[in-house]
Amino acid sequence: MSADTALARITTALHRRGLTLDTPPAAPLPRGSYAHRGGPGEPGDPAWHHQQRVEVALERWQRLTPPRYTHARTTHPGVSAWADSVAADQRTAPSLLLWGPTGTGKTHHAFAATHRIAQAGPPRFALTFTTHPDLYSALRPGGHDDGERERTMRRLLATPLLVLDDLGTARESEWTGEILYRVINHRYNQQLPTLITTNHAPAALPGVLGDRIASRLIQMTTRIEITGPDRRLTR
């Protein structure tokens, strides 16, 4: 191929792109900028990345939620407001204590709140759910090997969002008290959102859990009373 033929082909290709041989080179991108920002619905588009986070969070929520609560959606304004605060910034959001009689829907509200958080597509969504009795069962010596118990404890301490259901229904002892204190105290100090349900009024918690646990729970939580008839008996 002659030089003239090659130059003609290059010129034709440039014209197709609206360029000429005299077009100056593009200015370098600022440090830290992306070489490509996708259009709407493409990688690089902020809305696209948000939608990806929503889908991942909802898939995790669906996988971790018991079948009875997979359709739970919150209509309680206080619970919704708390969920929105966690979705906006987990580092500054308080924990939540839902209390009231048996069967009023506290666990339903808890899973509905976590669904609302997942639906907001936070930068990171991870959820650990346990009941108070199951917490002790998973950590009790003799039930699992030491490595498994320690991994379970680390997950309870560090998970971005912990749901602790039916607080106050397990039989307390010196050992259980220390286990619960370790979990609550760590999450209190690290300001990690924890959603707790209980049949006990906040004023009764010192007598049920001891002063040092109750004191931290009261300070770290927004407290919402859930009232009404026992839904399980009225269906």
mmCIF file of N, CA and C in Angstrom, residues 46-174:
data_model
loop_
_atom_site.group_PDB
_atom_site.id
_atom_site.type_symbol
_atom_site.label_atom_id
_atom_site.label_comp_id
_atom_site.label_asym_id
_atom_site.label_seq_id
_atom_site.Cartn_x
_atom_site.Cartn_y
_atom_site.Cartn_z
ATOM 1 N N PRO A 46 -24.378 6.590 37.569
ATOM 2 C CA PRO A 46 -24.686 6.412 38.995
ATOM 3 C C PRO A 46 -26.003 5.687 39.246
ATOM 4 N N ALA A 47 -27.014 5.968 38.423
ATOM 5 C CA ALA A 47 -28.304 5.297 38.604
ATOM 6 C C ALA A 47 -28.183 3.796 38.356
ATOM 7 N N TRP A 48 -27.350 3.423 37.386
ATOM 8 C CA TRP A 48 -27.142 2.001 37.101
ATOM 9 C C TRP A 48 -26.489 1.311 38.292
ATOM 10 N N HIS A 49 -25.457 1.947 38.866
ATOM 11 C CA HIS A 49 -24.773 1.350 40.005
ATOM 12 C C HIS A 49 -25.690 1.261 41.226
ATOM 13 N N HIS A 50 -26.533 2.268 41.423
ATOM 14 C CA HIS A 50 -27.499 2.213 42.538
ATOM 15 C C HIS A 50 -28.453 1.048 42.363
ATOM 16 N N GLN A 51 -28.943 0.855 41.137
ATOM 17 C CA GLN A 51 -29.868 -0.247 40.896
ATOM 18 C C GLN A 51 -29.198 -1.595 41.142
ATOM 19 N N GLN A 52 -27.912 -1.695 40.815
ATOM 20 C CA GLN A 52 -27.179 -2.930 41.092
ATOM 21 C C GLN A 52 -27.102 -3.191 42.594
ATOM 22 N N ARG A 53 -26.868 -2.143 43.384
ATOM 23 C CA ARG A 53 -26.817 -2.299 44.837
ATOM 24 C C ARG A 53 -28.172 -2.723 45.385
ATOM 25 N N VAL A 54 -29.232 -2.154 44.847
ATOM 26 C CA VAL A 54 -30.580 -2.528 45.291
ATOM 27 C C VAL A 54 -30.830 -4.007 45.027
ATOM 28 N N GLU A 55 -30.501 -4.467 43.841
ATOM 29 C CA GLU A 55 -30.764 -5.862 43.479
ATOM 30 C C GLU A 55 -29.956 -6.822 44.350
ATOM 31 N N VAL A 56 -28.699 -6.481 44.598
ATOM 32 C CA VAL A 56 -27.862 -7.346 45.445
ATOM 33 C C VAL A 56 -28.402 -7.370 46.870
ATOM 34 N N ALA A 57 -28.767 -6.193 47.407
ATOM 35 C CA ALA A 57 -29.271 -6.120 48.782
ATOM 36 C C ALA A 57 -30.580 -6.887 48.932
ATOM 37 N N LEU A 58 -31.490 -6.744 47.984
ATOM 38 C CA LEU A 58 -32.779 -7.438 48.082
ATOM 39 C C LEU A 58 -32.606 -8.951 47.939
ATOM 40 N N GLU A 59 -31.650 -9.374 47.106
ATOM 41 C CA GLU A 59 -31.395 -10.817 46.981
ATOM 42 C C GLU A 59 -30.878 -11.362 48.303
ATOM 43 N N ARG A 60 -29.969 -10.626 48.953
ATOM 44 C CA ARG A 60 -29.462 -11.073 50.250
ATOM 45 C C ARG A 60 -30.576 -11.086 51.282
ATOM 46 N N TRP A 61 -31.409 -10.053 51.288
ATOM 47 C CA TRP A 61 -32.509 -9.986 52.249
ATOM 48 C C TRP A 61 -33.450 -11.181 52.060
ATOM 49 N N GLN A 62 -33.799 -11.476 50.819
ATOM 50 C CA GLN A 62 -34.708 -12.592 50.530
ATOM 51 C C GLN A 62 -34.101 -13.911 51.011
ATOM 52 N N ARG A 63 -32.795 -14.069 50.809
ATOM 53 C CA ARG A 63 -32.132 -15.323 51.181
ATOM 54 C C ARG A 63 -32.042 -15.496 52.695
ATOM 55 N N LEU A 64 -31.904 -14.403 53.430
ATOM 56 C CA LEU A 64 -31.691 -14.474 54.870
ATOM 57 C C LEU A 64 -32.981 -14.382 55.683
ATOM 58 N N THR A 65 -34.087 -14.064 55.041
ATOM 59 C CA THR A 65 -35.343 -13.846 55.757
ATOM 60 C C THR A 65 -36.173 -15.130 55.809
ATOM 61 N N PRO A 66 -36.697 -15.507 56.979
ATOM 62 C CA PRO A 66 -37.555 -16.690 57.059
ATOM 63 C C PRO A 66 -38.778 -16.546 56.141
ATOM 64 N N PRO A 67 -39.260 -17.635 55.555
ATOM 65 C CA PRO A 67 -40.364 -17.560 54.594
ATOM 66 C C PRO A 67 -41.589 -16.806 55.112
ATOM 67 N N ARG A 68 -41.892 -16.914 56.398
ATOM 68 C CA ARG A 68 -43.082 -16.238 56.931
ATOM 69 C C ARG A 68 -43.015 -14.727 56.763
ATOM 70 N N TYR A 69 -41.810 -14.178 56.661
ATOM 71 C CA TYR A 69 -41.674 -12.718 56.667
ATOM 72 C C TYR A 69 -41.180 -12.146 55.343
ATOM 73 N N THR A 70 -41.153 -12.959 54.284
ATOM 74 C CA THR A 70 -40.623 -12.456 53.020
ATOM 75 C C THR A 70 -41.534 -11.427 52.357
ATOM 76 N N HIS A 71 -42.770 -11.301 52.825
ATOM 77 C CA HIS A 71 -43.666 -10.274 52.275
ATOM 78 C C HIS A 71 -43.853 -9.115 53.249
ATOM 79 N N ALA A 72 -43.033 -9.053 54.280
ATOM 80 C CA ALA A 72 -43.171 -7.992 55.278
ATOM 81 C C ALA A 72 -42.757 -6.641 54.685
ATOM 82 N N ARG A 73 -43.627 -5.657 54.821
ATOM 83 C CA ARG A 73 -43.366 -4.293 54.383
ATOM 84 C C ARG A 73 -43.846 -3.353 55.476
ATOM 85 N N THR A 74 -43.092 -2.317 55.763
ATOM 86 C CA THR A 74 -43.440 -1.474 56.887
ATOM 87 C C THR A 74 -44.397 -0.352 56.496
ATOM 88 N N THR A 75 -45.383 -0.129 57.358
ATOM 89 C CA THR A 75 -46.288 1.008 57.217
ATOM 90 C C THR A 75 -46.250 1.880 58.465
ATOM 91 N N HIS A 76 -45.431 1.483 59.438
ATOM 92 C CA HIS A 76 -45.325 2.238 60.686
ATOM 93 C C HIS A 76 -44.385 3.421 60.463
ATOM 94 N N PRO A 77 -44.846 4.651 60.687
ATOM 95 C CA PRO A 77 -43.994 5.815 60.384
ATOM 96 C C PRO A 77 -42.696 5.839 61.173
ATOM 97 N N GLY A 78 -42.728 5.438 62.443
ATOM 98 C CA GLY A 78 -41.507 5.438 63.241
ATOM 99 C C GLY A 78 -40.508 4.406 62.763
ATOM 100 N N VAL A 79 -40.998 3.217 62.427
ATOM 101 C CA VAL A 79 -40.116 2.160 61.922
ATOM 102 C C VAL A 79 -39.539 2.558 60.566
ATOM 103 N N SER A 80 -40.377 3.161 59.718
ATOM 104 C CA SER A 80 -39.903 3.612 58.403
ATOM 105 C C SER A 80 -38.823 4.682 58.547
ATOM 106 N N ALA A 81 -39.040 5.620 59.463
ATOM 107 C CA ALA A 81 -38.061 6.688 59.670
ATOM 108 C C ALA A 81 -36.729 6.122 60.149
ATOM 109 N N TRP A 82 -36.800 5.134 61.045
ATOM 110 C CA TRP A 82 -35.548 4.516 61.508
ATOM 111 C C TRP A 82 -34.837 3.819 60.357
ATOM 112 N N ALA A 83 -35.563 3.050 59.555
ATOM 113 C CA ALA A 83 -34.951 2.339 58.432
ATOM 114 C C ALA A 83 -34.300 3.327 57.466
ATOM 115 N N ASP A 84 -34.953 4.446 57.221
ATOM 116 C CA ASP A 84 -34.399 5.447 56.305
ATOM 117 C C ASP A 84 -33.109 6.050 56.867
ATOM 118 N N SER A 85 -33.046 6.213 58.183
ATOM 119 C CA SER A 85 -31.833 6.772 58.785
ATOM 120 C C SER A 85 -30.666 5.800 58.671
ATOM 121 N N VAL A 86 -30.936 4.499 58.794
ATOM 122 C CA VAL A 86 -29.876 3.496 58.632
ATOM 123 C C VAL A 86 -29.416 3.444 57.178
ATOM 124 N N ALA A 87 -30.374 3.484 56.253
ATOM 125 C CA ALA A 87 -30.017 3.447 54.835
ATOM 126 C C ALA A 87 -29.189 4.665 54.438
ATOM 127 N N ALA A 88 -29.472 5.811 55.064
ATOM 128 C CA ALA A 88 -28.756 7.040 54.725
ATOM 129 C C ALA A 88 -27.329 7.021 55.253
ATOM 130 N N ASP A 89 -27.134 6.528 56.479
ATOM 131 C CA ASP A 89 -25.787 6.505 57.066
ATOM 132 C C ASP A 89 -25.786 5.595 58.283
ATOM 133 N N GLN A 90 -25.270 4.398 58.117
ATOM 134 C CA GLN A 90 -25.244 3.434 59.217
ATOM 135 C C GLN A 90 -24.345 3.892 60.357
ATOM 136 N N ARG A 91 -23.415 4.799 60.084
ATOM 137 C CA ARG A 91 -22.465 5.226 61.113
ATOM 138 C C ARG A 91 -23.101 6.162 62.135
ATOM 139 N N THR A 92 -24.172 6.835 61.748
ATOM 140 C CA THR A 92 -24.796 7.803 62.656
ATOM 141 C C THR A 92 -26.196 7.390 63.103
ATOM 142 N N ALA A 93 -26.767 6.375 62.487
ATOM 143 C CA ALA A 93 -28.129 5.958 62.841
ATOM 144 C C ALA A 93 -28.147 5.261 64.198
ATOM 145 N N PRO A 94 -29.205 5.455 64.975
ATOM 146 C CA PRO A 94 -29.315 4.736 66.246
ATOM 147 C C PRO A 94 -29.738 3.295 66.013
ATOM 148 N N SER A 95 -29.752 2.517 67.081
ATOM 149 C CA SER A 95 -30.373 1.201 67.038
ATOM 150 C C SER A 95 -31.866 1.366 67.308
ATOM 151 N N LEU A 96 -32.609 0.271 67.245
ATOM 152 C CA LEU A 96 -34.063 0.337 67.403
ATOM 153 C C LEU A 96 -34.520 -0.763 68.350
ATOM 154 N N LEU A 97 -35.380 -0.382 69.305
ATOM 155 C CA LEU A 97 -35.985 -1.339 70.232
ATOM 156 C C LEU A 97 -37.489 -1.323 70.021
ATOM 157 N N LEU A 98 -38.030 -2.447 69.543
ATOM 158 C CA LEU A 98 -39.469 -2.613 69.378
ATOM 159 C C LEU A 98 -39.981 -3.442 70.546
ATOM 160 N N TRP A 99 -40.903 -2.883 71.319
ATOM 161 C CA TRP A 99 -41.374 -3.603 72.489
ATOM 162 C C TRP A 99 -42.900 -3.581 72.535
ATOM 163 N N GLY A 100 -43.459 -4.605 73.172
ATOM 164 C CA GLY A 100 -44.906 -4.712 73.285
ATOM 165 C C GLY A 100 -45.308 -6.150 73.556
ATOM 166 N N PRO A 101 -46.618 -6.376 73.726
ATOM 167 C CA PRO A 101 -47.101 -7.721 74.073
ATOM 168 C C PRO A 101 -46.831 -8.741 72.972
ATOM 169 N N THR A 102 -46.993 -9.990 73.317
ATOM 170 C CA THR A 102 -46.833 -11.076 72.361
ATOM 171 C C THR A 102 -47.833 -10.946 71.216
ATOM 172 N N GLY A 103 -47.359 -11.189 69.997
ATOM 173 C CA GLY A 103 -48.254 -11.285 68.850
ATOM 174 C C GLY A 103 -48.660 -9.974 68.214
ATOM 175 N N THR A 104 -48.037 -8.873 68.581
ATOM 176 C CA THR A 104 -48.453 -7.583 68.014
ATOM 177 C C THR A 104 -47.725 -7.245 66.719
ATOM 178 N N GLY A 105 -46.804 -8.081 66.277
ATOM 179 C CA GLY A 105 -46.150 -7.858 64.982
ATOM 180 C C GLY A 105 -44.761 -7.272 65.073
ATOM 181 N N LYS A 106 -44.101 -7.430 66.194
ATOM 182 C CA LYS A 106 -42.764 -6.838 66.345
ATOM 183 C C LYS A 106 -41.765 -7.454 65.368
ATOM 184 N N THR A 107 -41.770 -8.780 65.248
ATOM 185 C CA THR A 107 -40.847 -9.433 64.327
ATOM 186 C C THR A 107 -41.170 -9.061 62.884
ATOM 187 N N HIS A 108 -42.452 -8.973 62.560
ATOM 188 C CA HIS A 108 -42.878 -8.535 61.226
ATOM 189 C C HIS A 108 -42.313 -7.146 60.926
ATOM 190 N N HIS A 109 -42.452 -6.229 61.871
ATOM 191 C CA HIS A 109 -41.918 -4.881 61.682
ATOM 192 C C HIS A 109 -40.400 -4.903 61.526
ATOM 193 N N ALA A 110 -39.736 -5.792 62.254
ATOM 194 C CA ALA A 110 -38.276 -5.869 62.169
ATOM 195 C C ALA A 110 -37.829 -6.258 60.760
ATOM 196 N N PHE A 111 -38.437 -7.296 60.201
ATOM 197 C CA PHE A 111 -38.052 -7.705 58.852
ATOM 198 C C PHE A 111 -38.513 -6.693 57.808
ATOM 199 N N ALA A 112 -39.652 -6.049 58.055
ATOM 200 C CA ALA A 112 -40.100 -4.998 57.135
ATOM 201 C C ALA A 112 -39.109 -3.838 57.110
ATOM 202 N N ALA A 113 -38.571 -3.495 58.279
ATOM 203 C CA ALA A 113 -37.583 -2.412 58.348
ATOM 204 C C ALA A 113 -36.320 -2.778 57.578
ATOM 205 N N THR A 114 -35.856 -4.018 57.741
ATOM 206 C CA THR A 114 -34.633 -4.409 57.033
ATOM 207 C C THR A 114 -34.875 -4.482 55.528
ATOM 208 N N HIS A 115 -36.090 -4.836 55.112
ATOM 209 C CA HIS A 115 -36.414 -4.812 53.677
ATOM 210 C C HIS A 115 -36.347 -3.386 53.145
ATOM 211 N N ARG A 116 -36.857 -2.443 53.900
ATOM 212 C CA ARG A 116 -36.823 -1.045 53.468
ATOM 213 C C ARG A 116 -35.372 -0.551 53.320
ATOM 214 N N ILE A 117 -34.508 -0.983 54.225
ATOM 215 C CA ILE A 117 -33.091 -0.616 54.130
ATOM 216 C C ILE A 117 -32.482 -1.212 52.861
ATOM 217 N N ALA A 118 -32.742 -2.497 52.617
ATOM 218 C CA ALA A 118 -32.212 -3.140 51.409
ATOM 219 C C ALA A 118 -32.712 -2.450 50.152
ATOM 220 N N GLN A 119 -33.978 -2.075 50.141
ATOM 221 C CA GLN A 119 -34.589 -1.455 48.961
ATOM 222 C C GLN A 119 -33.979 -0.090 48.654
ATOM 223 N N ALA A 120 -33.376 0.539 49.659
ATOM 224 C CA ALA A 120 -32.728 1.829 49.439
ATOM 225 C C ALA A 120 -31.371 1.684 48.758
ATOM 226 N N GLY A 121 -30.836 0.460 48.700
ATOM 227 C CA GLY A 121 -29.562 0.235 48.033
ATOM 228 C C GLY A 121 -28.380 0.882 48.715
ATOM 229 N N PRO A 122 -28.171 0.607 50.023
ATOM 230 C CA PRO A 122 -27.018 1.209 50.705
ATOM 231 C C PRO A 122 -25.706 0.686 50.123
ATOM 232 N N PRO A 123 -24.591 1.405 50.370
ATOM 233 C CA PRO A 123 -23.305 0.954 49.828
ATOM 234 C C PRO A 123 -22.946 -0.474 50.236
ATOM 235 N N ARG A 124 -23.349 -0.858 51.439
ATOM 236 C CA ARG A 124 -23.106 -2.230 51.875
ATOM 237 C C ARG A 124 -24.315 -2.712 52.660
ATOM 238 N N PHE A 125 -24.834 -3.891 52.305
ATOM 239 C CA PHE A 125 -25.962 -4.456 53.032
ATOM 240 C C PHE A 125 -25.609 -5.870 53.461
ATOM 241 N N ALA A 126 -25.606 -6.083 54.768
ATOM 242 C CA ALA A 126 -25.408 -7.421 55.326
ATOM 243 C C ALA A 126 -26.275 -7.517 56.570
ATOM 244 N N LEU A 127 -26.931 -8.638 56.737
ATOM 245 C CA LEU A 127 -27.913 -8.805 57.808
ATOM 246 C C LEU A 127 -27.663 -10.126 58.524
ATOM 247 N N THR A 128 -27.676 -10.069 59.865
ATOM 248 C CA THR A 128 -27.641 -11.284 60.677
ATOM 249 C C THR A 128 -28.867 -11.274 61.577
ATOM 250 N N PHE A 129 -29.601 -12.385 61.580
ATOM 251 C CA PHE A 129 -30.810 -12.509 62.395
ATOM 252 C C PHE A 129 -30.633 -13.662 63.363
ATOM 253 N N THR A 130 -31.008 -13.422 64.617
ATOM 254 C CA THR A 130 -31.031 -14.495 65.607
ATOM 255 C C THR A 130 -32.062 -14.160 66.672
ATOM 256 N N THR A 131 -32.569 -15.193 67.308
ATOM 257 C CA THR A 131 -33.389 -14.968 68.497
ATOM 258 C C THR A 131 -32.479 -15.009 69.718
ATOM 259 N N HIS A 132 -32.981 -14.505 70.831
ATOM 260 C CA HIS A 132 -32.181 -14.508 72.059
ATOM 261 C C HIS A 132 -31.806 -15.937 72.470
ATOM 262 N N PRO A 133 -32.746 -16.888 72.508
ATOM 263 C CA PRO A 133 -32.347 -18.266 72.852
ATOM 264 C C PRO A 133 -31.362 -18.878 71.855
ATOM 265 N N ASP A 134 -31.550 -18.611 70.541
ATOM 266 C CA ASP A 134 -30.651 -19.173 69.532
ATOM 267 C C ASP A 134 -29.245 -18.592 69.644
ATOM 268 N N LEU A 135 -29.160 -17.347 70.090
ATOM 269 C CA LEU A 135 -27.848 -16.739 70.311
ATOM 270 C C LEU A 135 -27.026 -17.569 71.286
ATOM 271 N N TYR A 136 -27.643 -17.921 72.398
ATOM 272 C CA TYR A 136 -26.927 -18.709 73.406
ATOM 273 C C TYR A 136 -26.668 -20.129 72.931
ATOM 274 N N SER A 137 -27.623 -20.691 72.204
ATOM 275 C CA SER A 137 -27.450 -22.056 71.708
ATOM 276 C C SER A 137 -26.250 -22.151 70.771
ATOM 277 N N ALA A 138 -26.064 -21.141 69.919
ATOM 278 C CA ALA A 138 -24.964 -21.169 68.956
ATOM 279 C C ALA A 138 -23.607 -20.985 69.618
ATOM 280 N N LEU A 139 -23.596 -20.352 70.796
ATOM 281 C CA LEU A 139 -22.323 -20.031 71.442
ATOM 282 C C LEU A 139 -22.029 -20.896 72.665
ATOM 283 N N ARG A 140 -22.949 -21.771 73.016
ATOM 284 C CA ARG A 140 -22.777 -22.563 74.233
ATOM 285 C C ARG A 140 -21.650 -23.584 74.069
ATOM 286 N N PRO A 141 -20.735 -23.666 75.009
ATOM 287 C CA PRO A 141 -19.664 -24.666 74.927
ATOM 288 C C PRO A 141 -20.241 -26.075 74.843
ATOM 289 N N GLY A 142 -19.642 -26.883 73.984
ATOM 290 C CA GLY A 142 -20.107 -28.257 73.814
ATOM 291 C C GLY A 142 -21.018 -28.434 72.625
ATOM 292 N N GLY A 143 -21.665 -27.362 72.199
ATOM 293 C CA GLY A 143 -22.563 -27.470 71.057
ATOM 294 C C GLY A 143 -21.818 -27.418 69.737
ATOM 295 N N HIS A 144 -20.750 -26.620 69.667
ATOM 296 C CA HIS A 144 -19.943 -26.477 68.461
ATOM 297 C C HIS A 144 -18.481 -26.402 68.879
ATOM 298 N N ASP A 145 -17.589 -26.573 67.901
ATOM 299 C CA ASP A 145 -16.169 -26.462 68.241
ATOM 300 C C ASP A 145 -15.810 -25.001 68.487
ATOM 301 N N ASP A 146 -14.657 -24.801 69.117
ATOM 302 C CA ASP A 146 -14.274 -23.457 69.520
ATOM 303 C C ASP A 146 -14.162 -22.509 68.333
ATOM 304 N N GLY A 147 -13.629 -22.991 67.212
ATOM 305 C CA GLY A 147 -13.482 -22.138 66.036
ATOM 306 C C GLY A 147 -14.819 -21.674 65.501
ATOM 307 N N GLU A 148 -15.794 -22.581 65.459
ATOM 308 C CA GLU A 148 -17.121 -22.221 64.963
ATOM 309 C C GLU A 148 -17.795 -21.218 65.881
ATOM 310 N N ARG A 149 -17.661 -21.405 67.185
ATOM 311 C CA ARG A 149 -18.261 -20.460 68.138
ATOM 312 C C ARG A 149 -17.646 -19.072 68.000
ATOM 313 N N GLU A 150 -16.344 -19.020 67.810
ATOM 314 C CA GLU A 150 -15.673 -17.721 67.690
ATOM 315 C C GLU A 150 -16.064 -17.028 66.387
ATOM 316 N N ARG A 151 -16.218 -17.785 65.306
ATOM 317 C CA ARG A 151 -16.668 -17.190 64.043
ATOM 318 C C ARG A 151 -18.075 -16.640 64.182
ATOM 319 N N THR A 152 -18.941 -17.377 64.893
ATOM 320 C CA THR A 152 -20.299 -16.892 65.123
ATOM 321 C C THR A 152 -20.280 -15.608 65.937
ATOM 322 N N MET A 153 -19.460 -15.570 66.971
ATOM 323 C CA MET A 153 -19.378 -14.366 67.795
ATOM 324 C C MET A 153 -18.872 -13.181 66.983
ATOM 325 N N ARG A 154 -17.845 -13.391 66.183
ATOM 326 C CA ARG A 154 -17.313 -12.286 65.372
ATOM 327 C C ARG A 154 -18.367 -11.758 64.412
ATOM 328 N N ARG A 155 -19.177 -12.659 63.851
ATOM 329 C CA ARG A 155 -20.238 -12.217 62.943
ATOM 330 C C ARG A 155 -21.276 -11.385 63.681
ATOM 331 N N LEU A 156 -21.656 -11.808 64.879
ATOM 332 C CA LEU A 156 -22.629 -11.052 65.669
ATOM 333 C C LEU A 156 -22.085 -9.686 66.071
ATOM 334 N N LEU A 157 -20.807 -9.628 66.374
ATOM 335 C CA LEU A 157 -20.204 -8.364 66.784
ATOM 336 C C LEU A 157 -20.084 -7.397 65.619
ATOM 337 N N ALA A 158 -19.717 -7.901 64.435
ATOM 338 C CA ALA A 158 -19.298 -7.012 63.353
ATOM 339 C C ALA A 158 -20.322 -6.820 62.249
ATOM 340 N N THR A 159 -21.375 -7.636 62.191
ATOM 341 C CA THR A 159 -22.321 -7.507 61.089
ATOM 342 C C THR A 159 -22.882 -6.081 61.014
ATOM 343 N N PRO A 160 -22.982 -5.510 59.817
ATOM 344 C CA PRO A 160 -23.487 -4.142 59.710
ATOM 345 C C PRO A 160 -24.886 -3.956 60.293
ATOM 346 N N LEU A 161 -25.709 -5.006 60.244
ATOM 347 C CA LEU A 161 -27.068 -4.901 60.775
ATOM 348 C C LEU A 161 -27.426 -6.208 61.476
ATOM 349 N N LEU A 162 -27.715 -6.114 62.773
ATOM 350 C CA LEU A 162 -28.079 -7.290 63.584
ATOM 351 C C LEU A 162 -29.525 -7.155 64.038
ATOM 352 N N VAL A 163 -30.304 -8.221 63.827
ATOM 353 C CA VAL A 163 -31.659 -8.309 64.373
ATOM 354 C C VAL A 163 -31.630 -9.344 65.491
ATOM 355 N N LEU A 164 -31.924 -8.889 66.703
ATOM 356 C CA LEU A 164 -31.957 -9.758 67.890
ATOM 357 C C LEU A 164 -33.403 -9.826 68.360
ATOM 358 N N ASP A 165 -34.048 -10.947 68.069
ATOM 359 C CA ASP A 165 -35.482 -11.104 68.292
ATOM 360 C C ASP A 165 -35.754 -11.747 69.647
ATOM 361 N N ASP A 166 -36.853 -11.353 70.266
ATOM 362 C CA ASP A 166 -37.327 -11.961 71.525
ATOM 363 C C ASP A 166 -36.330 -11.824 72.663
ATOM 364 N N LEU A 167 -35.755 -10.656 72.796
ATOM 365 C CA LEU A 167 -34.821 -10.417 73.899
ATOM 366 C C LEU A 167 -35.554 -10.583 75.232
ATOM 367 N N GLY A 168 -34.934 -11.308 76.146
ATOM 368 C CA GLY A 168 -35.537 -11.523 77.451
ATOM 369 C C GLY A 168 -36.318 -12.811 77.576
ATOM 370 N N THR A 169 -36.291 -13.660 76.535
ATOM 371 C CA THR A 169 -37.021 -14.929 76.610
ATOM 372 C C THR A 169 -36.120 -16.101 76.978
ATOM 373 N N ALA A 170 -34.801 -15.864 77.015
ATOM 374 C CA ALA A 170 -33.867 -16.942 77.378
ATOM 375 C C ALA A 170 -33.608 -16.915 78.878
ATOM 376 N N ARG A 171 -33.335 -18.073 79.431
ATOM 377 C CA ARG A 171 -32.997 -18.159 80.847
ATOM 378 C C ARG A 171 -31.600 -17.587 81.066
ATOM 379 N N GLU A 172 -31.498 -16.648 82.001
ATOM 380 C CA GLU A 172 -30.227 -15.961 82.219
ATOM 381 C C GLU A 172 -29.382 -16.656 83.286
ATOM 382 N N SER A 173 -28.076 -16.568 83.087
ATOM 383 C CA SER A 173 -27.099 -17.073 84.051
ATOM 384 C C SER A 173 -25.894 -16.142 83.966
ATOM 385 N N GLU A 174 -24.894 -16.404 84.762
ATOM 386 C CA GLU A 174 -23.696 -15.570 84.680
ATOM 387 C C GLU A 174 -23.065 -15.670 83.299
#
